[in-house]
Amino acid sequence: MKKISLTTGASILGLSIALLIFYVYDLSSVNFTRIQVLKRWAIRPRARSRPTVITCNRSDLWYDLCSINGPNLLEPTSSTLFLVDPTRYFGPPVSVRTRPYTRKSDLGAMKHVKELTLTSAQHHMNCAVMHTSPAVVFSAGGYTGNFFHDFNDGLLPLFITVNSFFGNHDFHLVVTDCSLWWPQKYKEVISRISSLPMIDMDRDNRTHCFPSTIVGLIKHGPMTVEPARLARPITLRDFGSFLKDAYLGQGEDKAMQQSNHSQDTGSVRPRLVLLSRTRQVGRAVLNQKELMALAEQIGFNVTLFKPSHKTSLADAFRLIHASHAMLGVHGAGLMHSIFLRPGSVLVQVVPIATEWVSEMFFGNPARTLGLEYIEYRIQPSESSLADQFSIDDVVLNNPRAATKGDWSNMKLYLKTQNVKLDMVRFRACLEEAYVKAKRFMEENEGNENMDKLVSSSRKLIK
């Protein structure tokens, strides 16, 4: 071997020292990056933590809202939502249960709502139906079937929810606890909310896969929308406009608007829809014929409206939307008042003990919708309970003491109480309603197309 010269050896030594100095300096300047690299070589790399893809917000008084913000599989027979690929989920196993209905503290309602499970547990199922659009899962159980609750606990929360999360109609409605009549009765609303077919998970047992899923609906309170709580602010009036588009369509409504002032409306009578209740359900007007006669005498054209489960909502909407006033005793049927146009008149007859609930469920929403709201509180002598109890009895004069603050004790007032209006006293209320309805009619429309709407809905008169 040839000997390395002294000069060459010195050069190599100097270069080595320089590299060492550079390496030490570099280590200090990059926070020991190289040491960390060496550690990666020496030890097995740890998996990075990933965001939780199953979440539940249970902070609201009315509802729980859960979600899976990744691919998931719905297995309807077990009412369970799985992650499509649980192996991609890192972290402790997650399994949460929820009942997707907007009265979570009401045990009477929730016992009719199916419990759903969202889980990261392992499974061996495949997707029978693969969807490219997300899903909203909710229950049509609870108090569904009561017209007020259909809107208050179902359709309005659904409207709020989809407007909070989606900017279009490209999502699936997945419904549990769904009676066969429900999608048929509300078909116009359902098709207006979503452009995709509804999935009835109680009858469709196939596994469905979605890119993401929301379980539950958002509710702000009794017939309430709070724009400040929403990323995309909407109002209760927006919901009313949505219903108008669903049941009338923009073309028909535009035609009605173009007919404004097309006739001399001075001799035309404003149309009043009189909501009729039967004695079997309670809170019926016992002297209904006298009431109709008085309303006609004052100047109204009266239509008697007796809604039932078989009533076409499209026909009901046309009848009420084309009217100038609506009158009824407090009850679920007054939910039809949401079909009235802003500026028209709503008269609510308030039986004994229903003052606060009448205001909360219909009075306040009516004002929000821009209706002329008139409330008529009956006297004890106008209640059928006066036939069972003396006028000075606590039942008639202090209902709060009689019920002891227990809603279950309200049955006496809600189920057995009927109303016999004092026509002398009630006349002033009707006259006020007439003046406002007449003004609304004269200021807002001609009558040709509106009369056609009423005529097409005469099947509702019984």
GROMACS .gro file of C-alpha atoms in nm:
model
  462
    1MET     CA    1   0.000   0.000   0.000
    2LYS     CA    2   0.112   0.346  -0.067
    3LYS     CA    3   0.164   0.567   0.232
    4ILE     CA    4  -0.055   0.871   0.260
    5SER     CA    5   0.154   1.184   0.248
    6LEU     CA    6   0.168   1.415   0.544
    7THR     CA    7   0.001   1.691   0.344
    8THR     CA    8  -0.286   1.467   0.234
    9GLY     CA    9  -0.336   1.337   0.587
   10ALA     CA   10  -0.351   1.688   0.724
   11SER     CA   11  -0.607   1.785   0.463
   12ILE     CA   12  -0.832   1.493   0.552
   13LEU     CA   13  -0.804   1.569   0.923
   14GLY     CA   14  -0.888   1.934   0.866
   15LEU     CA   15  -1.191   1.847   0.654
   16SER     CA   16  -1.317   1.607   0.920
   17ILE     CA   17  -1.285   1.870   1.192
   18ALA     CA   18  -1.470   2.122   0.973
   19LEU     CA   19  -1.755   1.880   0.906
   20LEU     CA   20  -1.783   1.802   1.276
   21ILE     CA   21  -1.801   2.170   1.366
   22PHE     CA   22  -2.066   2.227   1.096
   23TYR     CA   23  -2.271   1.930   1.215
   24VAL     CA   24  -2.261   2.041   1.579
   25TYR     CA   25  -2.356   2.394   1.481
   26ASP     CA   26  -2.631   2.268   1.256
   27LEU     CA   27  -2.774   2.052   1.535
   28SER     CA   28  -2.809   2.351   1.762
   29SER     CA   29  -2.966   2.564   1.491
   30VAL     CA   30  -3.238   2.317   1.389
   31ASN     CA   31  -3.343   2.200   1.735
   32PHE     CA   32  -3.188   1.857   1.705
   33THR     CA   33  -3.382   1.758   1.397
   34ARG     CA   34  -3.124   1.496   1.310
   35ILE     CA   35  -3.150   1.342   1.654
   36GLN     CA   36  -3.525   1.308   1.601
   37VAL     CA   37  -3.462   1.148   1.262
   38LEU     CA   38  -3.235   0.896   1.426
   39LYS     CA   39  -3.504   0.823   1.683
   40ARG     CA   40  -3.748   0.746   1.403
   41TRP     CA   41  -3.504   0.493   1.272
   42ALA     CA   42  -3.454   0.345   1.615
   43ILE     CA   43  -3.813   0.315   1.734
   44ARG     CA   44  -4.143   0.219   1.569
   45PRO     CA   45  -4.333   0.527   1.455
   46ARG     CA   46  -4.648   0.610   1.650
   47ALA     CA   47  -4.976   0.665   1.466
   48ARG     CA   48  -5.088   1.024   1.443
   49SER     CA   49  -5.411   1.107   1.625
   50ARG     CA   50  -5.706   1.188   1.400
   51PRO     CA   51  -6.013   1.405   1.464
   52THR     CA   52  -6.304   1.220   1.617
   53VAL     CA   53  -6.554   1.145   1.342
   54ILE     CA   54  -6.846   1.061   1.574
   55THR     CA   55  -6.973   1.350   1.785
   56CYS     CA   56  -7.285   1.433   1.985
   57ASN     CA   57  -7.389   1.773   2.117
   58ARG     CA   58  -7.633   1.723   2.404
   59SER     CA   59  -7.624   2.078   2.542
   60ASP     CA   60  -7.962   2.197   2.412
   61LEU     CA   61  -8.286   2.180   2.607
   62TRP     CA   62  -8.489   2.045   2.315
   63TYR     CA   63  -8.267   1.814   2.112
   64ASP     CA   64  -7.944   1.618   2.079
   65LEU     CA   65  -7.750   1.654   1.755
   66CYS     CA   66  -7.505   1.381   1.656
   67SER     CA   67  -7.297   1.342   1.344
   68ILE     CA   68  -7.050   1.121   1.161
   69ASN     CA   69  -6.836   1.345   0.945
   70GLY     CA   70  -6.689   1.061   0.744
   71PRO     CA   71  -6.806   0.761   0.539
   72ASN     CA   72  -7.064   0.561   0.732
   73LEU     CA   73  -7.293   0.264   0.691
   74LEU     CA   74  -7.654   0.251   0.808
   75GLU     CA   75  -7.775  -0.092   0.914
   76PRO     CA   76  -8.153  -0.037   0.955
   77THR     CA   77  -8.248  -0.363   1.129
   78SER     CA   78  -8.030  -0.279   1.430
   79SER     CA   79  -8.079   0.099   1.395
   80THR     CA   80  -7.701   0.140   1.391
   81LEU     CA   81  -7.464   0.366   1.201
   82PHE     CA   82  -7.113   0.221   1.159
   83LEU     CA   83  -6.800   0.373   1.014
   84VAL     CA   84  -6.748   0.227   0.668
   85ASP     CA   85  -6.386   0.142   0.750
   86PRO     CA   86  -6.331   0.124   1.128
   87THR     CA   87  -5.961   0.045   1.075
   88ARG     CA   88  -5.907   0.407   0.971
   89TYR     CA   89  -6.040   0.531   1.301
   90PHE     CA   90  -5.772   0.590   1.567
   91GLY     CA   91  -5.851   0.638   1.931
   92PRO     CA   92  -6.066   0.461   2.187
   93PRO     CA   93  -6.382   0.290   2.057
   94VAL     CA   94  -6.684   0.517   2.036
   95SER     CA   95  -7.047   0.413   2.073
   96VAL     CA   96  -7.319   0.670   2.137
   97ARG     CA   97  -7.696   0.639   2.148
   98THR     CA   98  -7.953   0.899   2.061
   99ARG     CA   99  -8.323   0.942   1.991
  100PRO     CA  100  -8.352   1.191   1.701
  101TYR     CA  101  -8.662   1.382   1.806
  102THR     CA  102  -8.693   1.740   1.931
  103ARG     CA  103  -8.859   1.679   2.269
  104LYS     CA  104  -8.581   1.494   2.445
  105SER     CA  105  -8.703   1.575   2.799
  106ASP     CA  106  -9.062   1.469   2.726
  107LEU     CA  107  -9.083   1.104   2.830
  108GLY     CA  108  -9.434   1.070   2.690
  109ALA     CA  109  -9.310   1.165   2.343
  110MET     CA  110  -8.974   0.990   2.355
  111LYS     CA  111  -9.119   0.649   2.434
  112HIS     CA  112  -9.245   0.653   2.075
  113VAL     CA  113  -8.902   0.734   1.932
  114LYS     CA  114  -8.656   0.464   1.830
  115GLU     CA  115  -8.304   0.474   1.972
  116LEU     CA  116  -8.017   0.485   1.722
  117THR     CA  117  -7.654   0.388   1.781
  118LEU     CA  118  -7.348   0.552   1.621
  119THR     CA  119  -7.037   0.340   1.664
  120SER     CA  120  -6.678   0.286   1.556
  121ALA     CA  121  -6.705  -0.086   1.631
  122GLN     CA  122  -6.569  -0.339   1.384
  123HIS     CA  123  -6.814  -0.494   1.139
  124HIS     CA  124  -6.810  -0.709   0.827
  125MET     CA  125  -7.097  -0.556   0.633
  126ASN     CA  126  -7.089  -0.418   0.282
  127CYS     CA  127  -7.283  -0.130   0.133
  128ALA     CA  128  -7.590  -0.253  -0.049
  129VAL     CA  129  -7.666   0.103  -0.164
  130MET     CA  130  -7.385   0.353  -0.208
  131HIS     CA  131  -7.488   0.719  -0.191
  132THR     CA  132  -7.275   1.013  -0.295
  133SER     CA  133  -7.479   1.265  -0.093
  134PRO     CA  134  -7.497   1.309   0.286
  135ALA     CA  135  -7.791   1.210   0.503
  136VAL     CA  136  -8.010   1.365   0.773
  137VAL     CA  137  -8.165   1.106   1.005
  138PHE     CA  138  -8.465   1.196   1.220
  139SER     CA  139  -8.776   1.047   1.377
  140ALA     CA  140  -9.136   1.096   1.269
  141GLY     CA  141  -9.253   0.942   1.595
  142GLY     CA  142  -9.323   1.119   1.922
  143TYR     CA  143  -9.635   1.333   1.889
  144THR     CA  144  -9.642   1.313   1.510
  145GLY     CA  145 -10.004   1.289   1.399
  146ASN     CA  146 -10.102   1.599   1.593
  147PHE     CA  147 -10.097   1.875   1.331
  148PHE     CA  148  -9.931   2.128   1.559
  149HIS     CA  149  -9.656   1.886   1.660
  150ASP     CA  150  -9.603   1.779   1.298
  151PHE     CA  151  -9.481   2.132   1.233
  152ASN     CA  152  -9.344   2.238   1.570
  153ASP     CA  153  -9.142   1.923   1.641
  154GLY     CA  154  -9.081   1.800   1.287
  155LEU     CA  155  -9.110   2.013   0.976
  156LEU     CA  156  -8.987   2.346   1.119
  157PRO     CA  157  -8.683   2.185   1.292
  158LEU     CA  158  -8.612   2.000   0.966
  159PHE     CA  159  -8.621   2.331   0.778
  160ILE     CA  160  -8.383   2.489   1.031
  161THR     CA  161  -8.145   2.192   1.020
  162VAL     CA  162  -8.108   2.159   0.645
  163ASN     CA  163  -8.061   2.534   0.607
  164SER     CA  164  -7.790   2.520   0.873
  165PHE     CA  165  -7.585   2.247   0.705
  166PHE     CA  166  -7.665   2.244   0.334
  167GLY     CA  167  -7.663   2.506   0.064
  168ASN     CA  168  -7.868   2.296  -0.178
  169HIS     CA  169  -8.120   2.012  -0.189
  170ASP     CA  170  -7.861   1.741  -0.250
  171PHE     CA  171  -7.900   1.525   0.061
  172HIS     CA  172  -8.107   1.228   0.173
  173LEU     CA  173  -8.382   1.240   0.434
  174VAL     CA  174  -8.365   0.918   0.636
  175VAL     CA  175  -8.674   0.874   0.855
  176THR     CA  176  -8.748   0.633   1.137
  177ASP     CA  177  -9.078   0.575   1.322
  178CYS     CA  178  -9.249   0.676   0.999
  179SER     CA  179  -9.617   0.593   0.954
  180LEU     CA  180  -9.726   0.525   0.597
  181TRP     CA  181  -9.946   0.836   0.588
  182TRP     CA  182  -9.668   1.080   0.683
  183PRO     CA  183  -9.469   1.099   0.355
  184GLN     CA  184  -9.793   1.109   0.160
  185LYS     CA  185  -9.945   1.391   0.366
  186TYR     CA  186  -9.630   1.603   0.350
  187LYS     CA  187  -9.506   1.502   0.006
  188GLU     CA  188  -9.493   1.861  -0.123
  189VAL     CA  189  -9.280   1.972   0.173
  190ILE     CA  190  -9.049   1.671   0.156
  191SER     CA  191  -8.985   1.709  -0.217
  192ARG     CA  192  -8.921   2.080  -0.172
  193ILE     CA  193  -8.665   2.021   0.102
  194SER     CA  194  -8.467   1.747  -0.071
  195SER     CA  195  -8.432   1.658  -0.438
  196LEU     CA  196  -8.340   1.298  -0.351
  197PRO     CA  197  -8.573   1.010  -0.257
  198MET     CA  198  -8.660   0.977   0.109
  199ILE     CA  199  -8.539   0.661   0.283
  200ASP     CA  200  -8.777   0.492   0.527
  201MET     CA  201  -8.537   0.293   0.742
  202ASP     CA  202  -8.821   0.099   0.906
  203ARG     CA  203  -8.920  -0.056   0.573
  204ASP     CA  204  -8.599  -0.047   0.369
  205ASN     CA  205  -8.372  -0.305   0.533
  206ARG     CA  206  -8.081  -0.265   0.292
  207THR     CA  207  -7.752  -0.123   0.419
  208HIS     CA  208  -7.696   0.233   0.298
  209CYS     CA  209  -7.363   0.414   0.287
  210PHE     CA  210  -7.326   0.792   0.302
  211PRO     CA  211  -7.023   1.024   0.289
  212SER     CA  212  -7.145   1.188   0.613
  213THR     CA  213  -7.456   1.184   0.831
  214ILE     CA  214  -7.636   1.415   1.073
  215VAL     CA  215  -7.860   1.246   1.329
  216GLY     CA  216  -8.124   1.469   1.488
  217LEU     CA  217  -8.290   1.803   1.417
  218ILE     CA  218  -8.234   2.156   1.550
  219LYS     CA  219  -8.517   2.324   1.738
  220HIS     CA  220  -8.517   2.676   1.880
  221GLY     CA  221  -8.844   2.662   2.075
  222PRO     CA  222  -9.219   2.649   2.010
  223MET     CA  223  -9.267   2.763   1.649
  224THR     CA  224  -8.953   2.970   1.683
  225VAL     CA  225  -8.657   3.049   1.459
  226GLU     CA  226  -8.367   3.247   1.607
  227PRO     CA  227  -8.156   3.384   1.317
  228ALA     CA  228  -7.870   3.483   1.549
  229ARG     CA  229  -7.807   3.118   1.629
  230LEU     CA  230  -7.762   3.020   1.265
  231ALA     CA  231  -7.467   3.043   1.030
  232ARG     CA  232  -7.716   3.110   0.750
  233PRO     CA  233  -7.975   3.336   0.916
  234ILE     CA  234  -8.337   3.248   0.837
  235THR     CA  235  -8.667   3.348   0.997
  236LEU     CA  236  -9.011   3.205   1.056
  237ARG     CA  237  -9.130   3.415   0.763
  238ASP     CA  238  -8.880   3.230   0.545
  239PHE     CA  239  -9.047   2.908   0.653
  240GLY     CA  240  -9.383   3.054   0.553
  241SER     CA  241  -9.241   3.148   0.211
  242PHE     CA  242  -9.097   2.800   0.177
  243LEU     CA  243  -9.443   2.649   0.237
  244LYS     CA  244  -9.594   2.886  -0.019
  245ASP     CA  245  -9.345   2.771  -0.281
  246ALA     CA  246  -9.406   2.408  -0.189
  247TYR     CA  247  -9.785   2.422  -0.215
  248LEU     CA  248  -9.847   2.697  -0.469
  249GLY     CA  249  -9.535   2.727  -0.676
  250GLN     CA  250  -9.393   3.058  -0.785
  251GLY     CA  251  -9.591   3.073  -1.108
  252GLU     CA  252  -9.936   3.055  -0.950
  253ASP     CA  253  -9.845   3.301  -0.677
  254LYS     CA  254  -9.707   3.544  -0.936
  255ALA     CA  255 -10.035   3.523  -1.126
  256MET     CA  256 -10.224   3.612  -0.809
  257GLN     CA  257 -10.001   3.913  -0.748
  258GLN     CA  258 -10.049   4.036  -1.106
  259SER     CA  259 -10.425   4.038  -1.046
  260ASN     CA  260 -10.391   4.298  -0.767
  261HIS     CA  261 -10.641   4.578  -0.804
  262SER     CA  262 -10.772   4.419  -1.124
  263GLN     CA  263 -11.130   4.467  -1.001
  264ASP     CA  264 -11.324   4.713  -0.793
  265THR     CA  265 -11.294   4.543  -0.454
  266GLY     CA  266 -11.513   4.785  -0.264
  267SER     CA  267 -11.822   4.564  -0.283
  268VAL     CA  268 -11.642   4.234  -0.221
  269ARG     CA  269 -11.660   4.066   0.118
  270PRO     CA  270 -11.338   3.958   0.291
  271ARG     CA  271 -11.307   3.582   0.326
  272LEU     CA  272 -11.302   3.433   0.675
  273VAL     CA  273 -11.201   3.071   0.740
  274LEU     CA  274 -11.381   2.942   1.050
  275LEU     CA  275 -11.192   2.649   1.198
  276SER     CA  276 -11.434   2.391   1.333
  277ARG     CA  277 -11.366   2.148   1.618
  278THR     CA  278 -11.585   1.860   1.737
  279ARG     CA  279 -11.703   1.799   2.092
  280GLN     CA  280 -11.520   1.468   2.095
  281VAL     CA  281 -11.180   1.643   2.091
  282GLY     CA  282 -11.288   1.932   2.314
  283ARG     CA  283 -11.281   2.311   2.279
  284ALA     CA  284 -11.564   2.313   2.024
  285VAL     CA  285 -11.778   2.622   1.966
  286LEU     CA  286 -12.121   2.509   2.081
  287ASN     CA  287 -12.306   2.795   1.912
  288GLN     CA  288 -12.116   2.771   1.584
  289LYS     CA  289 -12.419   2.845   1.365
  290GLU     CA  290 -12.482   3.169   1.554
  291LEU     CA  291 -12.116   3.259   1.513
  292MET     CA  292 -12.130   3.204   1.137
  293ALA     CA  293 -12.447   3.411   1.110
  294LEU     CA  294 -12.292   3.697   1.307
  295ALA     CA  295 -11.975   3.692   1.094
  296GLU     CA  296 -12.184   3.701   0.775
  297GLN     CA  297 -12.394   3.986   0.918
  298ILE     CA  298 -12.083   4.189   0.995
  299GLY     CA  299 -11.964   4.146   0.636
  300PHE     CA  300 -11.750   3.831   0.607
  301ASN     CA  301 -11.781   3.560   0.348
  302VAL     CA  302 -11.747   3.259   0.582
  303THR     CA  303 -11.598   2.920   0.493
  304LEU     CA  304 -11.633   2.643   0.752
  305PHE     CA  305 -11.312   2.439   0.762
  306LYS     CA  306 -11.311   2.094   0.925
  307PRO     CA  307 -10.961   1.950   0.883
  308SER     CA  308 -10.894   1.579   0.928
  309HIS     CA  309 -10.611   1.333   0.862
  310LYS     CA  310 -10.751   1.291   0.512
  311THR     CA  311 -10.751   1.663   0.431
  312SER     CA  312 -10.529   1.751   0.136
  313LEU     CA  313 -10.278   2.005   0.260
  314ALA     CA  314 -10.241   2.147  -0.089
  315ASP     CA  315 -10.614   2.224  -0.092
  316ALA     CA  316 -10.602   2.353   0.266
  317PHE     CA  317 -10.314   2.583   0.178
  318ARG     CA  318 -10.497   2.729  -0.122
  319LEU     CA  319 -10.811   2.790   0.080
  320ILE     CA  320 -10.637   2.960   0.373
  321HIS     CA  321 -10.372   3.144   0.173
  322ALA     CA  322 -10.647   3.298  -0.041
  323SER     CA  323 -10.842   3.413   0.265
  324HIS     CA  324 -10.817   3.737   0.456
  325ALA     CA  325 -10.890   3.612   0.807
  326MET     CA  326 -10.900   3.295   1.012
  327LEU     CA  327 -11.086   3.230   1.337
  328GLY     CA  328 -11.061   2.935   1.571
  329VAL     CA  329 -11.043   2.812   1.928
  330HIS     CA  330 -10.697   2.729   2.061
  331GLY     CA  331 -10.588   2.387   1.938
  332ALA     CA  332 -10.371   2.200   1.689
  333GLY     CA  333 -10.591   2.305   1.396
  334LEU     CA  334 -10.477   2.666   1.438
  335MET     CA  335 -10.142   2.550   1.303
  336HIS     CA  336 -10.306   2.607   0.963
  337SER     CA  337 -10.262   2.978   1.035
  338ILE     CA  338  -9.907   2.944   0.908
  339PHE     CA  339 -10.069   2.928   0.561
  340LEU     CA  340 -10.205   3.283   0.597
  341ARG     CA  341 -10.039   3.569   0.412
  342PRO     CA  342  -9.858   3.840   0.610
  343GLY     CA  343 -10.106   4.116   0.684
  344SER     CA  344 -10.409   3.890   0.710
  345VAL     CA  345 -10.596   3.841   1.037
  346LEU     CA  346 -10.584   3.560   1.293
  347VAL     CA  347 -10.844   3.551   1.572
  348GLN     CA  348 -10.771   3.301   1.848
  349VAL     CA  349 -11.043   3.218   2.099
  350VAL     CA  350 -10.869   3.137   2.427
  351PRO     CA  351 -11.051   2.899   2.665
  352ILE     CA  352 -11.007   2.901   3.042
  353ALA     CA  353 -10.655   2.795   3.154
  354THR     CA  354 -10.497   2.809   2.808
  355GLU     CA  355 -10.377   3.171   2.810
  356TRP     CA  356 -10.002   3.109   2.826
  357VAL     CA  357  -9.998   2.817   2.585
  358SER     CA  358 -10.218   3.008   2.337
  359GLU     CA  359  -9.969   3.295   2.338
  360MET     CA  360  -9.662   3.073   2.311
  361PHE     CA  361  -9.786   2.841   2.036
  362PHE     CA  362  -9.989   3.077   1.819
  363GLY     CA  363  -9.992   3.438   1.943
  364ASN     CA  364  -9.622   3.507   1.930
  365PRO     CA  365  -9.563   3.314   1.603
  366ALA     CA  366  -9.855   3.501   1.442
  367ARG     CA  367  -9.692   3.836   1.512
  368THR     CA  368  -9.358   3.707   1.386
  369LEU     CA  369  -9.527   3.599   1.063
  370GLY     CA  370  -9.666   3.950   1.022
  371LEU     CA  371 -10.029   3.860   1.090
  372GLU     CA  372 -10.281   4.092   1.252
  373TYR     CA  373 -10.332   3.891   1.570
  374ILE     CA  374 -10.646   3.928   1.782
  375GLU     CA  375 -10.697   3.733   2.101
  376TYR     CA  376 -11.036   3.672   2.260
  377ARG     CA  377 -11.021   3.535   2.616
  378ILE     CA  378 -11.351   3.382   2.717
  379GLN     CA  379 -11.521   3.458   3.046
  380PRO     CA  380 -11.599   3.171   3.289
  381SER     CA  381 -11.963   3.200   3.187
  382GLU     CA  382 -11.866   3.117   2.825
  383SER     CA  383 -11.702   2.789   2.925
  384SER     CA  384 -11.895   2.463   2.934
  385LEU     CA  385 -11.719   2.398   3.265
  386ALA     CA  386 -11.964   2.648   3.414
  387ASP     CA  387 -12.226   2.375   3.378
  388GLN     CA  388 -12.022   2.153   3.611
  389PHE     CA  389 -11.873   2.405   3.852
  390SER     CA  390 -12.001   2.723   4.009
  391ILE     CA  391 -11.879   3.049   3.860
  392ASP     CA  392 -11.671   3.125   4.170
  393ASP     CA  393 -11.513   2.775   4.181
  394VAL     CA  394 -11.133   2.752   4.173
  395VAL     CA  395 -11.156   2.550   3.848
  396LEU     CA  396 -11.289   2.857   3.666
  397ASN     CA  397 -11.122   3.136   3.860
  398ASN     CA  398 -10.780   2.997   3.945
  399PRO     CA  399 -10.681   2.724   3.700
  400ARG     CA  400 -10.318   2.733   3.815
  401ALA     CA  401 -10.424   2.636   4.164
  402ALA     CA  402 -10.662   2.376   4.024
  403THR     CA  403 -10.393   2.210   3.812
  404LYS     CA  404 -10.118   2.258   4.076
  405GLY     CA  405  -9.877   2.340   3.793
  406ASP     CA  406  -9.899   1.983   3.659
  407TRP     CA  407  -9.960   1.962   3.285
  408SER     CA  408 -10.126   1.621   3.323
  409ASN     CA  409 -10.405   1.796   3.517
  410MET     CA  410 -10.484   2.014   3.212
  411LYS     CA  411 -10.701   1.738   3.064
  412LEU     CA  412 -11.006   1.894   3.227
  413TYR     CA  413 -10.949   2.216   3.032
  414LEU     CA  414 -10.820   2.069   2.706
  415LYS     CA  415 -11.041   1.764   2.658
  416THR     CA  416 -11.370   1.833   2.834
  417GLN     CA  417 -11.404   2.211   2.798
  418ASN     CA  418 -11.613   2.355   2.516
  419VAL     CA  419 -11.702   2.717   2.439
  420LYS     CA  420 -12.034   2.898   2.407
  421LEU     CA  421 -11.949   3.247   2.289
  422ASP     CA  422 -12.132   3.551   2.422
  423MET     CA  423 -12.226   3.701   2.085
  424VAL     CA  424 -12.280   4.047   2.227
  425ARG     CA  425 -11.932   4.049   2.378
  426PHE     CA  426 -11.769   3.871   2.083
  427ARG     CA  427 -11.919   4.108   1.827
  428ALA     CA  428 -11.657   4.375   1.900
  429CYS     CA  429 -11.381   4.124   1.832
  430LEU     CA  430 -11.536   4.023   1.499
  431GLU     CA  431 -11.586   4.384   1.396
  432GLU     CA  432 -11.220   4.462   1.464
  433ALA     CA  433 -11.120   4.157   1.260
  434TYR     CA  434 -11.349   4.266   0.976
  435VAL     CA  435 -11.200   4.616   0.955
  436LYS     CA  436 -10.846   4.478   0.938
  437ALA     CA  437 -10.936   4.202   0.692
  438LYS     CA  438 -11.123   4.444   0.466
  439ARG     CA  439 -10.827   4.682   0.462
  440PHE     CA  440 -10.588   4.397   0.385
  441MET     CA  441 -10.810   4.281   0.099
  442GLU     CA  442 -10.839   4.627  -0.056
  443GLU     CA  443 -10.469   4.707  -0.025
  444ASN     CA  444 -10.324   4.383  -0.149
  445GLU     CA  445 -10.524   4.210  -0.416
  446GLY     CA  446 -10.788   4.174  -0.679
  447ASN     CA  447 -11.015   3.879  -0.639
  448GLU     CA  448 -11.041   3.682  -0.961
  449ASN     CA  449 -10.755   3.438  -0.899
  450MET     CA  450 -10.814   3.423  -0.524
  451ASP     CA  451 -11.175   3.327  -0.584
  452LYS     CA  452 -11.054   3.049  -0.810
  453LEU     CA  453 -10.833   2.918  -0.531
  454VAL     CA  454 -11.124   2.917  -0.288
  455SER     CA  455 -11.353   2.749  -0.542
  456SER     CA  456 -11.096   2.474  -0.606
  457SER     CA  457 -11.085   2.405  -0.232
  458ARG     CA  458 -11.460   2.381  -0.164
  459LYS     CA  459 -11.423   2.007  -0.109
  460LEU     CA  460 -11.289   2.102   0.236
  461ILE     CA  461 -11.625   2.248   0.340
  462LYS     CA  462 -11.841   1.989   0.516
   0.00000   0.00000   0.00000
